[in-house]
XYZ file of C-alpha atoms in Angstrom:
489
model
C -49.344 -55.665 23.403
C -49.127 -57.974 20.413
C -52.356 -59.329 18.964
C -52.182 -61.770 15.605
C -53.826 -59.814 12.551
C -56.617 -62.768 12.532
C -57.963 -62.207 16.044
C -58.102 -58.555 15.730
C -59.626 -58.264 12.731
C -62.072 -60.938 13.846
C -62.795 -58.373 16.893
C -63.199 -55.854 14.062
C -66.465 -57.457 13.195
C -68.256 -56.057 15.727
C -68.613 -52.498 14.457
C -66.193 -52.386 11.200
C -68.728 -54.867 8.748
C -67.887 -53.753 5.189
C -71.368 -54.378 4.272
C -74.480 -52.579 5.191
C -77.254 -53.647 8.262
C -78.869 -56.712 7.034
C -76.801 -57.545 3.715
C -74.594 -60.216 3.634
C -70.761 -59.275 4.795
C -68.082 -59.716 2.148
C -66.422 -62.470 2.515
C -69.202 -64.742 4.315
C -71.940 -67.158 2.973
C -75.579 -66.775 4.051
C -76.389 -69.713 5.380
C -79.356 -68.938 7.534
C -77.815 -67.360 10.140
C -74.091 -69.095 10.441
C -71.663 -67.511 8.324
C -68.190 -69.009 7.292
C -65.343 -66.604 9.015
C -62.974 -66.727 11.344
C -65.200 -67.591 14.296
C -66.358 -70.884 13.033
C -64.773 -74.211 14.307
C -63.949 -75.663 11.292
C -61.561 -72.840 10.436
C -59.760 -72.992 13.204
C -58.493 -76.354 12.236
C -58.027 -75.357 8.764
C -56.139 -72.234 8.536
C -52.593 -72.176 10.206
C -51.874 -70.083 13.008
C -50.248 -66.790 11.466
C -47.709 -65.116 12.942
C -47.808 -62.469 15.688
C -47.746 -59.474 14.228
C -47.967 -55.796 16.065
C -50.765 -53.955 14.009
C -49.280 -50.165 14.116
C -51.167 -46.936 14.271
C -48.546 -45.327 12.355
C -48.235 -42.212 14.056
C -45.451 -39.904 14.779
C -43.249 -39.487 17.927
C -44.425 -36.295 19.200
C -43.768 -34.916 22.569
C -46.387 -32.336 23.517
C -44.942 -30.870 26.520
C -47.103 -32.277 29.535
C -50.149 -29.919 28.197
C -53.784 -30.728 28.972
C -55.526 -32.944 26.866
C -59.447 -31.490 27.267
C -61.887 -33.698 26.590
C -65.842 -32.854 26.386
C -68.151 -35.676 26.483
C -71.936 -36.113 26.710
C -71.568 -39.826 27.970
C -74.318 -40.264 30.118
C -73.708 -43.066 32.467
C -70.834 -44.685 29.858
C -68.185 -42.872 31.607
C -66.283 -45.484 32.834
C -65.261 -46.182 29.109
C -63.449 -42.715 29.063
C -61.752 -42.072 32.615
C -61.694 -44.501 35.506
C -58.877 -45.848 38.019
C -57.475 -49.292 39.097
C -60.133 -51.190 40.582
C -59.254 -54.790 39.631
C -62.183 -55.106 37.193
C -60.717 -55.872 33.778
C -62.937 -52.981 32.193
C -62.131 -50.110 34.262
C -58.462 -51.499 34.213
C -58.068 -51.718 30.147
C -59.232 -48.033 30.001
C -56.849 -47.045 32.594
C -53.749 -48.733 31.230
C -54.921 -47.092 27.638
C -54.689 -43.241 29.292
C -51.564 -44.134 31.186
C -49.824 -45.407 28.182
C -50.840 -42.433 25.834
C -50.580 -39.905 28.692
C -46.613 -41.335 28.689
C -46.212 -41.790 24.987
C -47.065 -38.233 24.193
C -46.240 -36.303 27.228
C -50.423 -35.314 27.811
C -52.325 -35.099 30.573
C -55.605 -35.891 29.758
C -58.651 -33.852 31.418
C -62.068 -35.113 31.397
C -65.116 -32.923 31.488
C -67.716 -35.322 31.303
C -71.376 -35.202 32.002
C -73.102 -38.534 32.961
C -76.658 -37.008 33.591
C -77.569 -36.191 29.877
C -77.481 -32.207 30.911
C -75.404 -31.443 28.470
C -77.373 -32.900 25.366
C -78.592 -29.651 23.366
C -75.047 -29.180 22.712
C -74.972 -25.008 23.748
C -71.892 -25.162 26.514
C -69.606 -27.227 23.734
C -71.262 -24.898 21.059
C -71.225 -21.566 23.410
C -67.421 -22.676 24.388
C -66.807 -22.691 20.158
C -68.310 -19.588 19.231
C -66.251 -17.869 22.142
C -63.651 -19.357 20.986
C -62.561 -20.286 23.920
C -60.246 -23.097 22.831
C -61.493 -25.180 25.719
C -61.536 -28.557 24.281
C -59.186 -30.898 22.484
C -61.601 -33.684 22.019
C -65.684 -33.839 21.901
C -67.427 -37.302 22.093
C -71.083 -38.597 23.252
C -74.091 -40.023 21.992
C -74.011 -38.989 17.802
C -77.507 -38.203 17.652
C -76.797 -35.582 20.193
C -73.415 -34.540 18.955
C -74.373 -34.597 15.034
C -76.176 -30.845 16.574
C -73.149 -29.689 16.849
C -71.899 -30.591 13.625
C -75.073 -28.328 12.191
C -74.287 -25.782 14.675
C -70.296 -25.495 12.705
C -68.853 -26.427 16.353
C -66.576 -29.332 14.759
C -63.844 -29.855 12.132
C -64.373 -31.995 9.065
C -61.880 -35.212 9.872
C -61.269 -36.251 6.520
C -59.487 -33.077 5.804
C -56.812 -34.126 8.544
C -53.265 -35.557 8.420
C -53.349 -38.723 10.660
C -56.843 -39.928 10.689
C -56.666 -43.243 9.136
C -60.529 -44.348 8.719
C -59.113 -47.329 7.025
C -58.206 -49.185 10.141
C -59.893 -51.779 11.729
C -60.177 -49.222 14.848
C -62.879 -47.310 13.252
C -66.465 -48.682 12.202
C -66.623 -48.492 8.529
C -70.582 -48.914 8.427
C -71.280 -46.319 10.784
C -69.080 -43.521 9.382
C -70.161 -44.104 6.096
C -73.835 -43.373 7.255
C -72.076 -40.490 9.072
C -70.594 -38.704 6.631
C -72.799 -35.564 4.605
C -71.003 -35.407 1.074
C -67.097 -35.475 1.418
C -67.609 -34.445 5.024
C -67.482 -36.411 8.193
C -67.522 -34.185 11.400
C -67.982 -37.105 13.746
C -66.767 -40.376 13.498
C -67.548 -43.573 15.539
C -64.611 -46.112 16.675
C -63.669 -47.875 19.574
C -62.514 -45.351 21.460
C -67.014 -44.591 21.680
C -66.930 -48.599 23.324
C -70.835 -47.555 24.589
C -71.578 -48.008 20.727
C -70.485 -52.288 21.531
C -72.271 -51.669 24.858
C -76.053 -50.568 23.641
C -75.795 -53.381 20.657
C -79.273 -54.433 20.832
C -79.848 -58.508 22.260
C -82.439 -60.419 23.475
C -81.659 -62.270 26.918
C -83.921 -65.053 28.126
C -84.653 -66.762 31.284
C -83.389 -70.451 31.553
C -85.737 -71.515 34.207
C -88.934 -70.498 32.037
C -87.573 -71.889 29.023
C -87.337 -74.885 30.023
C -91.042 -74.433 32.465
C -92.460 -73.713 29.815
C -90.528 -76.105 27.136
C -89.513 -73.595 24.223
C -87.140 -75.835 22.455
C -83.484 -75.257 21.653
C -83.270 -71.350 20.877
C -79.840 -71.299 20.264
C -80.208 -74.031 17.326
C -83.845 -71.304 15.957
C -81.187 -69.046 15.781
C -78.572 -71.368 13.714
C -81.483 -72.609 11.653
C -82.149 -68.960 10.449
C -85.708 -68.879 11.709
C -84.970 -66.539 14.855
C -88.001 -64.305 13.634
C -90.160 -61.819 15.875
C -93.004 -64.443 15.165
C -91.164 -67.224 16.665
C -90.300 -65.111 19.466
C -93.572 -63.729 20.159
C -95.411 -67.040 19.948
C -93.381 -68.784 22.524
C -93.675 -64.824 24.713
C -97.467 -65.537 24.183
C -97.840 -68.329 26.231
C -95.590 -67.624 29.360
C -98.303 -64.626 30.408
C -99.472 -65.147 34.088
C -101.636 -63.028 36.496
C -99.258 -64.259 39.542
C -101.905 -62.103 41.811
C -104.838 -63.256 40.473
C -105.838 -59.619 40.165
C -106.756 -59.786 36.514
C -104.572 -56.672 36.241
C -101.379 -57.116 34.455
C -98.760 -55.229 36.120
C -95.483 -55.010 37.456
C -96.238 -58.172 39.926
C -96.783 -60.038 37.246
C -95.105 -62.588 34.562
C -94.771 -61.641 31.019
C -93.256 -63.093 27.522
C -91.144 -59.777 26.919
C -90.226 -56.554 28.724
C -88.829 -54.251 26.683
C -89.205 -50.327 25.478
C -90.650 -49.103 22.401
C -87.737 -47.300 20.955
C -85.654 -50.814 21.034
C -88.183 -52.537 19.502
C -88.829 -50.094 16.869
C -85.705 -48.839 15.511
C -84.337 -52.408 15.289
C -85.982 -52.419 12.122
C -83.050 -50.083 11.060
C -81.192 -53.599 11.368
C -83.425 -55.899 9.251
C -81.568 -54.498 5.832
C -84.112 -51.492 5.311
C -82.430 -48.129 5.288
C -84.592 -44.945 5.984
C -82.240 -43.028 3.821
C -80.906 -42.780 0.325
C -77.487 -41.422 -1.230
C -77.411 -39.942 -4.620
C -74.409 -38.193 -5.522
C -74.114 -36.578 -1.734
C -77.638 -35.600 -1.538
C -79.631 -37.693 0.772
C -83.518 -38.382 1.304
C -85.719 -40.360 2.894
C -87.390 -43.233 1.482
C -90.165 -44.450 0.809
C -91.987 -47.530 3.197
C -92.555 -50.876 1.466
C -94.771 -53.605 2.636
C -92.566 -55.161 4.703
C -92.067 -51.967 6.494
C -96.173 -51.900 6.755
C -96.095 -55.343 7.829
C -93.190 -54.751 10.483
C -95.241 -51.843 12.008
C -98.620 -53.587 11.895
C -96.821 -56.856 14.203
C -94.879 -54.285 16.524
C -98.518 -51.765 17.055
C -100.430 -54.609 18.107
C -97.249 -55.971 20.425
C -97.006 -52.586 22.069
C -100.597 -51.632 22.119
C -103.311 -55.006 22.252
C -101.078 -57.299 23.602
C -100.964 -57.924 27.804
C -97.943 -60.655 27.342
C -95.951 -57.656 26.340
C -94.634 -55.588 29.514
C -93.080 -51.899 28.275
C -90.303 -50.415 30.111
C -92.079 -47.119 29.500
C -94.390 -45.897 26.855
C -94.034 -43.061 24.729
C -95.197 -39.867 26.347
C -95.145 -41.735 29.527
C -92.882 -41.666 32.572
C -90.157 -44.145 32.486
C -89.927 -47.614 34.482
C -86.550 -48.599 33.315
C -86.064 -50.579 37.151
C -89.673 -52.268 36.722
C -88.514 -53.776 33.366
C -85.344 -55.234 34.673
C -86.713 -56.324 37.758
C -88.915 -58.019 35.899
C -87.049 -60.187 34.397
C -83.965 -60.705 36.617
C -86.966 -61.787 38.864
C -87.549 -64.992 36.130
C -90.507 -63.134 35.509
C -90.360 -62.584 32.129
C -89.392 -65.055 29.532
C -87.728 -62.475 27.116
C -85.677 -59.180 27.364
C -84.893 -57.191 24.550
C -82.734 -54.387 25.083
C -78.278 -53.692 25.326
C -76.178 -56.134 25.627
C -75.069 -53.787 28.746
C -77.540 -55.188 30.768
C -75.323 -58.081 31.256
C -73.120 -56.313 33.244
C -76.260 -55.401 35.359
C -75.970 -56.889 39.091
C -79.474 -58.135 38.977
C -79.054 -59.941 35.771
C -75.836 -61.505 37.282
C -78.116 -62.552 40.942
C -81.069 -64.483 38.913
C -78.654 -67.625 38.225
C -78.762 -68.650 34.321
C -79.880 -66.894 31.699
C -79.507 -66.819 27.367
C -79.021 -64.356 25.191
C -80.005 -64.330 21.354
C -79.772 -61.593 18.742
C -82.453 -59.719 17.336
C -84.643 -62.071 15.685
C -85.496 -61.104 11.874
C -88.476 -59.523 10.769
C -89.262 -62.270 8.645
C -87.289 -65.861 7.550
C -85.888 -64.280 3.916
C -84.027 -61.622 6.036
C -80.584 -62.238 4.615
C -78.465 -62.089 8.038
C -79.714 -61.043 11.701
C -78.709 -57.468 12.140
C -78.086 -55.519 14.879
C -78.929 -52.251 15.984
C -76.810 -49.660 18.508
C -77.446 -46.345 19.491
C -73.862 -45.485 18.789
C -71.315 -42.987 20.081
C -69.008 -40.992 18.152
C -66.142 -38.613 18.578
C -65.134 -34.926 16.939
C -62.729 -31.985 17.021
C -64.075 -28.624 17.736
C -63.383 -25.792 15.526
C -61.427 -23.774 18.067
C -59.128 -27.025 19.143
C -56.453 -25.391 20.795
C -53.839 -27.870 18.838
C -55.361 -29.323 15.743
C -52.548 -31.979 15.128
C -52.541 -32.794 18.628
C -55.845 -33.420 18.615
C -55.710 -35.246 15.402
C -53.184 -37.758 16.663
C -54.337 -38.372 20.236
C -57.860 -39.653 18.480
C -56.361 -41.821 16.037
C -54.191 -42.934 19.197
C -57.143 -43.594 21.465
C -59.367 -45.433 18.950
C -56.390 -47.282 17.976
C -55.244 -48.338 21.592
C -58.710 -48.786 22.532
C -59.296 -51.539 19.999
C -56.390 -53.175 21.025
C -56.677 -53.347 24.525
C -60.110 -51.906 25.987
C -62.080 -53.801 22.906
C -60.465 -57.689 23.852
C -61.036 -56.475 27.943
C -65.055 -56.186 27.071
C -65.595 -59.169 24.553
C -63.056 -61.514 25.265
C -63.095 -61.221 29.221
C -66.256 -59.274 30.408
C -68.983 -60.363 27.996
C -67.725 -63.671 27.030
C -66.288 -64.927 29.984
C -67.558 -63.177 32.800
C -71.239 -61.601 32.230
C -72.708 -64.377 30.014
C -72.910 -68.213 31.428
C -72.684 -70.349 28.670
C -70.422 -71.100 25.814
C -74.119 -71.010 23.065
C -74.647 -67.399 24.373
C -70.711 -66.335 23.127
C -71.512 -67.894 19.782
C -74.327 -65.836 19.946
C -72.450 -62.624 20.920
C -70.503 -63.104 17.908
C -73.590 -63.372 15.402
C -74.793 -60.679 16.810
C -71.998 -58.364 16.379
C -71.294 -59.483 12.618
C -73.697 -56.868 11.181
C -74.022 -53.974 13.491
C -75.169 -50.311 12.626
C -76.465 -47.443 13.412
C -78.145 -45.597 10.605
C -78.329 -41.558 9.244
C -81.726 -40.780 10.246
C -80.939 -41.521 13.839
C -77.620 -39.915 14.078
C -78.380 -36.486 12.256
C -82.261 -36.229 13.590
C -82.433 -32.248 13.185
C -86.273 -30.910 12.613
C -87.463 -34.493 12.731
C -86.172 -35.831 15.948
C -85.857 -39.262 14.939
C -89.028 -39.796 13.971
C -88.893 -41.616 11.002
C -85.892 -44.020 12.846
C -88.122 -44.907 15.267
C -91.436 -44.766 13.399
C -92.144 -48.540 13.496
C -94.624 -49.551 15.468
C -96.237 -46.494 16.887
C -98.648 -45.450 14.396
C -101.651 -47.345 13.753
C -101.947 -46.687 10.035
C -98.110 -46.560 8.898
C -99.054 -44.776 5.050
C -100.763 -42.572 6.472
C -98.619 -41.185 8.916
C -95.468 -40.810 6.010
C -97.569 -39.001 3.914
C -98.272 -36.448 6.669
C -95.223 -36.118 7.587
C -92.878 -36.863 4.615
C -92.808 -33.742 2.493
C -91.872 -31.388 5.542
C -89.552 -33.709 6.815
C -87.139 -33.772 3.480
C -87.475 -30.677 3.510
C -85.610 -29.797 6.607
C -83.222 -32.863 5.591
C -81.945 -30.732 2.651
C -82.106 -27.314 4.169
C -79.708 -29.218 7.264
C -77.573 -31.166 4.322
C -77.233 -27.477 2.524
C -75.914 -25.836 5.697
C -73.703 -28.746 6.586
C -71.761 -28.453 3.194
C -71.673 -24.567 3.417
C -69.147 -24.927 6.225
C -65.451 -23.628 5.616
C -63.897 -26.294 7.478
């Protein structure tokens, strides 16, 4: 399939951005919230068209003899990006035609072991299955703040140690393996062959119909303006609260400004240009909070906690009411909805007639860019791979023929054509996947299980809280950084 360099690259974007969440991209202008790339109009009439041009993975011939390609994956319900069958849907089709065409170009026969229930997410049957050497797998992939416990657990190889790996290429998401890699090491790396990193990209949809009930103004042009902030956002959310029952109890029968979860809210401040982390000659610690941080987690307490306009898709500690939230809203009963942009592939979401989408709005106006947050995916190769240059070519192969076919099925066709209903909410789609990320101190979350990633928000008196908890946790960062570079391989 040929693709000119200019629309791939442009498709690139979405998880490859050379700069870091919430700095301004090489190569762009901050204007506000435009930038000056590829997408915009004016370009388009400016630059001539280049010429078709085949981007190569540069990979071998190699026949491997019909053996089974094994792959392990923690995917929870993201498995239709891995294995699926003709169906007519342009998705499941793209994925597919990618296994068909690598299954024939290397003589494989790929097997799936997949898990789709989140069973498999302490890691022990891939790690168990390594320390037996067992040589079961070929391939592991899943959710990288799952699979980074097998990195500490020595159950994968490092990849930048390994002939055809090519991290260079606009298949693989510069941003997120850079905050992946411990060191010189990287164990797992994210590309778009893990498409459920594109799919939980944080967004905020909105209901048409109470937009305009309740006369919010042109969000799209907020947005373009560069003053998409959570205050704008909750101040117009403020006003479209309504008892529908008359009760005087706010519950799910009733109509809300925003329906959401705490732990989107509060890790997209990973996205606003404030990293949790810091890299000094391979050693990395966390950092210290600054007042915008203590002014971040003073707006989102009060949203989560004193606020009834505010309707949580569950609460920490508390059972979750994932259905309720959606529901919700695809009942035009919420006026925001902050969460994946998978939801628009959701059927309800599709029944409730129009709706918007926006990216995350800044956490205040002198944000340099809107940034975007995704609990991203990643892939490895276990220590015991069975063929380690097989294995080493097949992911190169998939992350390559993923972004050339499965990547343009989603954006191009499913999100932008089919699953969103007007041509502002593209535009949107493509500011909000111009600075994506996923940071460190989600991905590796050993001894502190997140915490600090998802601190925002949750604790009354923000200070207070890092100084309990701050010495202890870089502690166990170090010890977990130590053991990571004491691995042979």
């Amino acid at each position: 399939m040929k693709k000119t360099i200019t629309s791939l690259l442009v498709l690139a974007m979405l998880l490859s951005t050379l700069a870091a969440c919430g700095e301004t991209p090489a190569g762009t202008t901050d204007t506000g919230g435009s930038t000056t790339n590829d997408l915009a109009p004016a370009a388009e009439e400016t630059v001539p068209e280049p010429e078709e041009t085949e981007l190569s993975d540069n990979l071998p011939e190699k026949d491997f003899g019909g053996a089974d390609f094994s792959i392990w994956g923690d995917v929870a319900e993201y498995g239709y990006f891995y294995t699926t069958e003709l169906t007519g849907e342009v998705i499941d089709d793209a994925v597919y035609n990618r296994n068909v065409t690598l299954a024939e170009r290397f003589n494989v026969n790929f097997v799936y072991n997949l898990d789709e229930a989140g069973k498999w997410r302490d890691m022990n049957l891939l790690n168990n299955s390594v320390m037996a050497g067992a040589q079961a797998y070929d391939l592991a992939t899943g959710v990288a703040c799952y699979l980074s416990n097998a990195v500490v657990a020595g159950s994968l190889q490092n990849l930048n140690t390994k002939d055809y790996l090519d991290f260079s290429q606009p298949w693989w998401s510069a941003h997120i393996n850079r905050e992946l890699t411990v060191g010189d090491r990287l164990y797992i790396a994210s590309g778009f062959y893990d498409m459920p990193t594109v799919a939980r990209a944080h967004v905020v949809f909105y209901s048409t119909d109470l937009a305009e009930k309740y006369a919010v103004g042109n969000l799209y042009d907020i947005v373009r303006e560069g003053t998409w902030t959570f205050d704008t956002m909750l101040g117009l959310a403020e006003q479209a609260l309504v008892d529908l029952d008359g009760n005087g109890i706010y519950d799910e029968n009733d109509q809300y400004g925003l329906t959401s979860q705490w732990d989107v809210l509060g890790i997209d401040y990973g996205a606003s240009g404030h990293s949790f982390t810091s890299r000094d000659e391979g050693n990395i610690t966390f950092t210290e909070y600054d007042e915008k941080l203590l002014a971040a987690n003073d707006m989102l307490y009060k949203l989560l906690y004193n606020t009834d306009f505010y309707y949580s898709g569950y609460t920490k500690g508390q059972p979750h009411n994932y259905d309720n939230m959606t529901n919700i809203f695809a009942d035009n009963r919420a006026l925001f909805f902050q969460n994946g942009i998978v939801y628009a592939s959701d059927d309800r979401l599709r029944e409730m007639g129009t709706y918007g989408i926006l990216p995350t709005p800044k956490f205040t106006e002198d944000q340099a860019t809107y940034g975007t947050y995704t609990s991203c995916f990643a892939s490895g190769i276990p220590a015991d791979a069975p063929d380690l240059e097989r294995s080493c070519i097949l992911l190169e192969a998939l992350n390559a023929e993923s972004f050339k076919n499965v990547l343009p099925a989603y954006y191009d066709i499913a999100l932008s054509q089919k699953f969103l209903n007007d041509k502002d909410s593209v535009e949107m789609l493509d500011i909000v996947f111009e600075n994506t990320c996923c940071e460190f101190s989600y991905m590796f979350n050993g001894g502190w299980g997140a915490d600090i990633a998802l601190s925002v928000g949750l604790n009354e008196n923000y200070a207070s809280w890092y100084a309990s908890k701050i010495k202890a946790y870089n502690k166990m960062l170090t010890k977990m950084i130590e053991k990571i570079l004491a691995l042979d391989y």
